[in-house]
Every structure is written in structure tokens, then in C-alpha cells.
PDB file of C-alpha atoms in Angstrom:
ATOM      1  CA  MET S 220       0.000   0.000   0.000  1.00  0.00           C
ATOM      2  CA  GLY S 221       1.325   3.416  -0.863  1.00  0.00           C
ATOM      3  CA  PHE S 222       0.132   6.969  -0.482  1.00  0.00           C
ATOM      4  CA  SER S 223       0.344   9.748  -3.031  1.00  0.00           C
ATOM      5  CA  ARG S 224       1.834  13.106  -2.003  1.00  0.00           C
ATOM      6  CA  ALA S 225      -1.686  14.594  -2.056  1.00  0.00           C
ATOM      7  CA  GLU S 226      -3.006  11.808   0.190  1.00  0.00           C
ATOM      8  CA  LEU S 227      -0.159  12.348   2.639  1.00  0.00           C
ATOM      9  CA  GLU S 228      -0.674  16.116   2.713  1.00  0.00           C
ATOM     10  CA  ARG S 229      -4.301  15.571   3.746  1.00  0.00           C
ATOM     11  CA  HIS S 230      -2.942  14.052   6.972  1.00  0.00           C
ATOM     12  CA  ARG S 231      -0.957  17.148   7.986  1.00  0.00           C
ATOM     13  CA  GLY S 232      -2.061  17.991  11.536  1.00  0.00           C
ATOM     14  CA  ALA S 233      -3.737  14.596  12.056  1.00  0.00           C
ATOM     15  CA  THR S 234      -3.060  12.521  15.148  1.00  0.00           C
ATOM     16  CA  VAL S 235      -2.366   8.851  15.824  1.00  0.00           C
ATOM     17  CA  PRO S 236      -3.835   7.258  18.962  1.00  0.00           C
ATOM     18  CA  ASP S 237      -1.351   6.260  21.644  1.00  0.00           C
ATOM     19  CA  LEU S 238      -0.597   2.563  21.804  1.00  0.00           C
ATOM     20  CA  VAL S 239      -0.811   1.874  25.543  1.00  0.00           C
ATOM     21  CA  GLY S 240      -2.367  -0.672  27.814  1.00  0.00           C
ATOM     22  CA  PRO S 241      -2.619  -1.457  31.522  1.00  0.00           C
ATOM     23  CA  GLY S 242       0.604  -3.491  31.364  1.00  0.00           C
ATOM     24  CA  THR S 243       2.773  -0.821  29.728  1.00  0.00           C
ATOM     25  CA  ARG S 244       6.236  -1.117  31.290  1.00  0.00           C
ATOM     26  CA  LEU S 245       8.225   0.722  28.605  1.00  0.00           C
ATOM     27  CA  LEU S 246       6.795   3.770  26.877  1.00  0.00           C
ATOM     28  CA  PHE S 247       8.614   4.748  23.680  1.00  0.00           C
ATOM     29  CA  VAL S 248       8.106   8.411  22.807  1.00  0.00           C
ATOM     30  CA  GLY S 249       8.569   9.616  19.245  1.00  0.00           C
ATOM     31  CA  ILE S 250       8.925  13.282  18.386  1.00  0.00           C
ATOM     32  CA  ASN S 251       5.670  13.514  16.407  1.00  0.00           C
ATOM     33  CA  PRO S 252       3.884  11.447  13.770  1.00  0.00           C
ATOM     34  CA  GLY S 253       5.028  11.804  10.193  1.00  0.00           C
ATOM     35  CA  LEU S 254       2.480  12.123   7.416  1.00  0.00           C
ATOM     36  CA  TRP S 255       2.862   8.438   6.472  1.00  0.00           C
ATOM     37  CA  THR S 256       2.330   7.388  10.088  1.00  0.00           C
ATOM     38  CA  ALA S 257      -0.815   9.513  10.270  1.00  0.00           C
ATOM     39  CA  ALA S 258      -2.108   8.059   6.991  1.00  0.00           C
ATOM     40  CA  ALA S 259      -1.427   4.470   8.089  1.00  0.00           C
ATOM     41  CA  GLN S 260      -2.582   5.142  11.677  1.00  0.00           C
ATOM     42  CA  ALA S 261       0.385   3.130  12.961  1.00  0.00           C
ATOM     43  CA  HIS S 262       3.396   4.503  14.829  1.00  0.00           C
ATOM     44  CA  PHE S 263       6.755   4.633  13.006  1.00  0.00           C
ATOM     45  CA  ALA S 264       5.036   3.385   9.839  1.00  0.00           C
ATOM     46  CA  LYS S 265       7.116   4.978   7.080  1.00  0.00           C
ATOM     47  CA  ARG S 266       9.310   2.572   5.172  1.00  0.00           C
ATOM     48  CA  GLY S 267      12.912   3.195   6.089  1.00  0.00           C
ATOM     49  CA  ASN S 268      12.110   3.918   9.726  1.00  0.00           C
ATOM     50  CA  ARG S 269      14.264   1.618  11.840  1.00  0.00           C
ATOM     51  CA  PHE S 270      12.076   1.418  14.942  1.00  0.00           C
ATOM     52  CA  TYR S 271      10.556  -2.020  14.350  1.00  0.00           C
ATOM     53  CA  PRO S 272      13.733  -3.575  12.917  1.00  0.00           C
ATOM     54  CA  ALA S 273      15.543  -2.341  16.053  1.00  0.00           C
ATOM     55  CA  LEU S 274      12.860  -3.775  18.362  1.00  0.00           C
ATOM     56  CA  TYR S 275      13.172  -7.131  16.613  1.00  0.00           C
ATOM     57  CA  ARG S 276      16.991  -7.109  16.665  1.00  0.00           C
ATOM     58  CA  ALA S 277      16.894  -6.155  20.359  1.00  0.00           C
ATOM     59  CA  GLY S 278      14.748  -9.194  21.211  1.00  0.00           C
ATOM     60  CA  ILE S 279      11.831  -6.988  22.270  1.00  0.00           C
ATOM     61  CA  THR S 280       9.458  -8.429  19.645  1.00  0.00           C
ATOM     62  CA  ASP S 281       9.415 -11.983  18.318  1.00  0.00           C
ATOM     63  CA  HIS S 282       8.866 -10.930  14.701  1.00  0.00           C
ATOM     64  CA  LEU S 283       9.568  -7.971  12.472  1.00  0.00           C
ATOM     65  CA  ILE S 284       6.569  -5.659  12.437  1.00  0.00           C
ATOM     66  CA  ASP S 285       5.837  -3.901   9.140  1.00  0.00           C
ATOM     67  CA  ALA S 286       3.449  -1.044   9.859  1.00  0.00           C
ATOM     68  CA  ALA S 287       3.730   0.703   6.465  1.00  0.00           C
ATOM     69  CA  ALA S 288       0.129  -0.184   5.597  1.00  0.00           C
ATOM     70  CA  GLY S 289      -1.057  -0.022   9.199  1.00  0.00           C
ATOM     71  CA  TYR S 290      -0.629  -2.637  11.878  1.00  0.00           C
ATOM     72  CA  GLN S 291      -1.204  -6.208  10.791  1.00  0.00           C
ATOM     73  CA  PRO S 292      -3.616  -8.373  12.823  1.00  0.00           C
ATOM     74  CA  GLY S 293      -2.045  -9.156  16.169  1.00  0.00           C
ATOM     75  CA  ASP S 294       0.762  -6.558  16.023  1.00  0.00           C
ATOM     76  CA  ARG S 295      -0.811  -4.125  18.489  1.00  0.00           C
ATOM     77  CA  GLU S 296      -1.653  -6.963  20.837  1.00  0.00           C
ATOM     78  CA  HIS S 297       1.881  -8.357  20.585  1.00  0.00           C
ATOM     79  CA  LEU S 298       3.420  -5.001  21.515  1.00  0.00           C
ATOM     80  CA  LEU S 299       1.010  -4.563  24.434  1.00  0.00           C
ATOM     81  CA  GLU S 300       1.605  -8.124  25.658  1.00  0.00           C
ATOM     82  CA  ARG S 301       5.349  -7.429  25.603  1.00  0.00           C
ATOM     83  CA  GLY S 302       4.754  -4.358  27.821  1.00  0.00           C
ATOM     84  CA  ILE S 303       5.474  -1.820  25.067  1.00  0.00           C
ATOM     85  CA  GLY S 304       3.613   1.461  24.678  1.00  0.00           C
ATOM     86  CA  ILE S 305       4.130   4.170  22.051  1.00  0.00           C
ATOM     87  CA  THR S 306       3.253   7.870  22.083  1.00  0.00           C
ATOM     88  CA  ASN S 307       4.730  11.172  20.860  1.00  0.00           C
ATOM     89  CA  VAL S 308       5.956  14.413  22.386  1.00  0.00           C
ATOM     90  CA  VAL S 309       3.808  16.405  19.938  1.00  0.00           C
ATOM     91  CA  PRO S 310       0.638  14.653  18.740  1.00  0.00           C
ATOM     92  CA  VAL S 311       0.180  16.378  15.344  1.00  0.00           C
ATOM     93  CA  ALA S 312       1.590  15.064  12.077  1.00  0.00           C
ATOM     94  CA  THR S 313       4.101  16.974   9.964  1.00  0.00           C
ATOM     95  CA  ALA S 314       6.254  15.975   7.018  1.00  0.00           C
ATOM     96  CA  ARG S 315       9.397  16.499   9.117  1.00  0.00           C
ATOM     97  CA  ALA S 316       9.969  16.962  12.836  1.00  0.00           C
ATOM     98  CA  ASP S 317      11.926  20.161  12.171  1.00  0.00           C
ATOM     99  CA  GLU S 318       8.610  21.790  11.171  1.00  0.00           C
ATOM    100  CA  LEU S 319       7.607  21.845  14.849  1.00  0.00           C
ATOM    101  CA  THR S 320       7.977  25.092  16.743  1.00  0.00           C
ATOM    102  CA  PRO S 321       9.785  25.360  20.071  1.00  0.00           C
ATOM    103  CA  ASP S 322       6.441  26.231  21.688  1.00  0.00           C
ATOM    104  CA  GLN S 323       4.882  23.025  20.330  1.00  0.00           C
ATOM    105  CA  LEU S 324       7.742  20.966  21.759  1.00  0.00           C
ATOM    106  CA  VAL S 325       7.531  22.624  25.181  1.00  0.00           C
ATOM    107  CA  ALA S 326       3.733  22.208  25.325  1.00  0.00           C
ATOM    108  CA  GLY S 327       4.132  18.614  24.164  1.00  0.00           C
ATOM    109  CA  GLY S 328       6.678  17.962  26.896  1.00  0.00           C
ATOM    110  CA  ARG S 329       4.265  19.231  29.554  1.00  0.00           C
ATOM    111  CA  ALA S 330       1.458  17.085  28.171  1.00  0.00           C
ATOM    112  CA  LEU S 331       3.797  14.073  28.048  1.00  0.00           C
ATOM    113  CA  VAL S 332       4.516  14.379  31.768  1.00  0.00           C
ATOM    114  CA  ARG S 333       0.769  14.244  32.484  1.00  0.00           C
ATOM    115  CA  ARG S 334       0.343  11.265  30.124  1.00  0.00           C
ATOM    116  CA  VAL S 335       3.194   9.360  31.793  1.00  0.00           C
ATOM    117  CA  ARG S 336       1.671   9.957  35.233  1.00  0.00           C
ATOM    118  CA  ARG S 337      -1.598   8.488  33.938  1.00  0.00           C
ATOM    119  CA  ILE S 338      -0.033   5.467  32.142  1.00  0.00           C
ATOM    120  CA  GLN S 339       2.554   4.738  34.880  1.00  0.00           C
ATOM    121  CA  PRO S 340       5.227   2.889  32.890  1.00  0.00           C
ATOM    122  CA  ALA S 341       8.414   1.864  34.669  1.00  0.00           C
ATOM    123  CA  VAL S 342      10.555   3.492  31.973  1.00  0.00           C
ATOM    124  CA  VAL S 343      10.067   6.226  29.376  1.00  0.00           C
ATOM    125  CA  ALA S 344      12.377   6.358  26.342  1.00  0.00           C
ATOM    126  CA  VAL S 345      12.305   9.614  24.373  1.00  0.00           C
ATOM    127  CA  LEU S 346      13.559   8.876  20.852  1.00  0.00           C
ATOM    128  CA  GLY S 347      15.376  11.986  19.732  1.00  0.00           C
ATOM    129  CA  VAL S 348      17.900  13.884  21.817  1.00  0.00           C
ATOM    130  CA  THR S 349      17.376  17.197  19.982  1.00  0.00           C
ATOM    131  CA  ALA S 350      13.619  17.122  20.583  1.00  0.00           C
ATOM    132  CA  TYR S 351      14.157  16.102  24.211  1.00  0.00           C
ATOM    133  CA  ARG S 352      16.512  19.037  24.738  1.00  0.00           C
ATOM    134  CA  ALA S 353      13.957  21.475  23.308  1.00  0.00           C
ATOM    135  CA  ALA S 354      10.864  20.022  24.980  1.00  0.00           C
ATOM    136  CA  PHE S 355      12.383  19.859  28.449  1.00  0.00           C
ATOM    137  CA  ALA S 356      14.874  22.753  28.407  1.00  0.00           C
ATOM    138  CA  ARG S 357      17.853  20.416  28.740  1.00  0.00           C
ATOM    139  CA  PRO S 358      20.265  21.874  26.153  1.00  0.00           C
ATOM    140  CA  LYS S 359      23.198  19.687  27.227  1.00  0.00           C
ATOM    141  CA  ALA S 360      21.340  16.366  27.512  1.00  0.00           C
ATOM    142  CA  THR S 361      22.959  13.352  25.890  1.00  0.00           C
ATOM    143  CA  ALA S 362      21.622   9.924  25.004  1.00  0.00           C
ATOM    144  CA  GLY S 363      21.312   7.362  27.770  1.00  0.00           C
ATOM    145  CA  ARG S 364      19.720   7.193  31.188  1.00  0.00           C
ATOM    146  CA  GLN S 365      18.925  10.612  32.592  1.00  0.00           C
ATOM    147  CA  ASP S 366      19.492  11.672  36.193  1.00  0.00           C
ATOM    148  CA  GLU S 367      15.875  12.769  36.549  1.00  0.00           C
ATOM    149  CA  THR S 368      12.550  10.988  36.179  1.00  0.00           C
ATOM    150  CA  LEU S 369       9.673  11.935  33.913  1.00  0.00           C
ATOM    151  CA  GLY S 370       6.219  11.748  35.464  1.00  0.00           C
ATOM    152  CA  GLY S 371       7.577   9.280  38.028  1.00  0.00           C
ATOM    153  CA  ALA S 372       9.155   6.955  35.443  1.00  0.00           C
ATOM    154  CA  GLU S 373      12.838   6.262  34.875  1.00  0.00           C
ATOM    155  CA  LEU S 374      13.883   8.392  31.910  1.00  0.00           C
ATOM    156  CA  TRP S 375      16.085   7.457  28.971  1.00  0.00           C
ATOM    157  CA  VAL S 376      16.899   9.338  25.785  1.00  0.00           C
ATOM    158  CA  ALA S 377      17.832   7.352  22.691  1.00  0.00           C
ATOM    159  CA  PRO S 378      18.516   8.146  19.031  1.00  0.00           C
ATOM    160  CA  ASN S 379      15.544   8.725  16.775  1.00  0.00           C
ATOM    161  CA  PRO S 380      14.943   5.787  14.385  1.00  0.00           C
ATOM    162  CA  SER S 381      13.815   7.940  11.450  1.00  0.00           C
ATOM    163  CA  GLY S 382      15.534   7.343   8.150  1.00  0.00           C
ATOM    164  CA  LEU S 383      16.468  11.044   8.274  1.00  0.00           C
ATOM    165  CA  ASN S 384      18.755  10.260  11.230  1.00  0.00           C
ATOM    166  CA  ALA S 385      21.338   8.623   8.967  1.00  0.00           C
ATOM    167  CA  HIS S 386      24.051   8.051  11.559  1.00  0.00           C
ATOM    168  CA  ALA S 387      21.852   5.782  13.721  1.00  0.00           C
ATOM    169  CA  ARG S 388      22.287   2.221  12.457  1.00  0.00           C
ATOM    170  CA  VAL S 389      19.786  -0.539  13.271  1.00  0.00           C
ATOM    171  CA  ALA S 390      22.414  -2.387  15.324  1.00  0.00           C
ATOM    172  CA  ASP S 391      23.104   0.725  17.419  1.00  0.00           C
ATOM    173  CA  LEU S 392      19.407   1.390  17.936  1.00  0.00           C
ATOM    174  CA  ALA S 393      18.830  -2.261  18.887  1.00  0.00           C
ATOM    175  CA  ALA S 394      21.613  -2.129  21.484  1.00  0.00           C
ATOM    176  CA  ALA S 395      20.191   1.063  23.007  1.00  0.00           C
ATOM    177  CA  TYR S 396      16.612  -0.229  22.990  1.00  0.00           C
ATOM    178  CA  ARG S 397      17.668  -3.555  24.542  1.00  0.00           C
ATOM    179  CA  GLU S 398      19.421  -1.758  27.402  1.00  0.00           C
ATOM    180  CA  ILE S 399      16.326   0.371  27.976  1.00  0.00           C
ATOM    181  CA  ALA S 400      14.017  -2.668  27.835  1.00  0.00           C
ATOM    182  CA  LEU S 401      16.159  -4.473  30.418  1.00  0.00           C
ATOM    183  CA  ALA S 402      15.903  -1.423  32.677  1.00  0.00           C
ATOM    184  CA  ALA S 403      12.104  -1.627  32.287  1.00  0.00           C
ATOM    185  CA  GLY S 404      12.166  -5.265  33.401  1.00  0.00           C
ATOM    186  CA  LEU S 405      10.909  -6.674  30.113  1.00  0.00           C
ATOM    187  CA  ASP S 406      11.366 -10.378  29.465  1.00  0.00           C
ATOM    188  CA  LEU S 407      13.529 -10.210  26.345  1.00  0.00           C
ATOM    189  CA  LEU S 408      13.955 -12.795  23.655  1.00  0.00           C
ATOM    190  CA  PRO S 409      17.351 -13.813  22.289  1.00  0.00           C
ATOM    191  CA  PRO S 410      18.293 -11.449  19.451  1.00  0.00           C
ATOM    192  CA  PRO S 411      17.722 -13.041  16.023  1.00  0.00           C
ATOM    193  CA  THR S 412      20.733 -14.560  14.313  1.00  0.00           C
ATOM    194  CA  ASP S 413      19.677 -13.794  10.722  1.00  0.00           C
TER     195      ASP S 413
END
């Protein structure tokens, strides 16, 4: 399934529902939905995004999820059963995250704190150090575990899996996500050997 440029543009400003459940132990936080994600109504859906390949390589999921045409039957349930939740700092879709204003990021950060308090995950992983710095006024933050909590949850910052973040390889993302998942107490699978 593909989307034309006109179809994608119609999703500018659209939202994607959070993927959370009562057993959410690890809440992954993207910057904001891209147009493809909004069109597919599935987080990190655009082809070339390395989120799901990294989850699979990290042993967080037992199969490679392809959300480009929306979640396949059972994918949402699998993520929730594994204790994974997904949300965004800013809920509205743009073509690129750099289209967001500083005010949108700050407001999104405040709303995220409230959302985390409601969901109560053990760990929150913000995927994108630049967005984290802007949303939470932490200009010198680096990737890794942070000294502070977010809404009562242990806080980590990891590289963004977008294809636009060219220096983040799947293997590097998988290693970071595995470390974060272990901190959240997830029961991980052995990483695939293929």
C-alpha cells in the first residue's frame, strides 16, 4: 500500500492514537507522527524507519513488524503483551519533525509528563535527543539514562529511528533499545541470528 503526495498532505495535523495498555512497562516516545504514520494510523510506519527492525533485533518483539500499511492483525496486541507502549511528544503530524515550533515541543513535553503519570510505565524512552533538549529545556542532555525521572518513570533518551537520522544504524538502535528494555524489566527474547 502506498500513499500519493496529495493523500499524505491531507494528513498534515492529524493525530495517531497512543498505543498503551494497563501493562505498559516501557513507553517509547517519538517526536511527532510523520504524514505516512498519520495516513497508516500506525506509529513509526514509514518505510525506512528503523524502529521495528531495532525492536526485533533487540529481542523486544518476536517478529519484524511492518506497519507501512497499518498494523497487521495481532501486532498491536503483541506489543502490548510485551509491555510496550508508544506515544509522541507532539501529537500532530508533519512531514518532518523540524517543522515543529519550540512552543509546540515545550507544550508537548508538559502534556507528556501528564500522560506518563496516567499510564505509569516503569521506563520512558524519548527517541530523539534534539527534541528532548527542546521540549524539556535540557540543552546539554545526551543519550542514555537521565538523572531525573519523567512523570515518576525512569527516563532514557535514545537516538531517533527515522531514516532522516542517517548516523543511527539498526544495530546501534537495537543495542540502546535492549538496554532500555532491560531497565524496564521486560522479558527479552534472544536477538535473532539472521
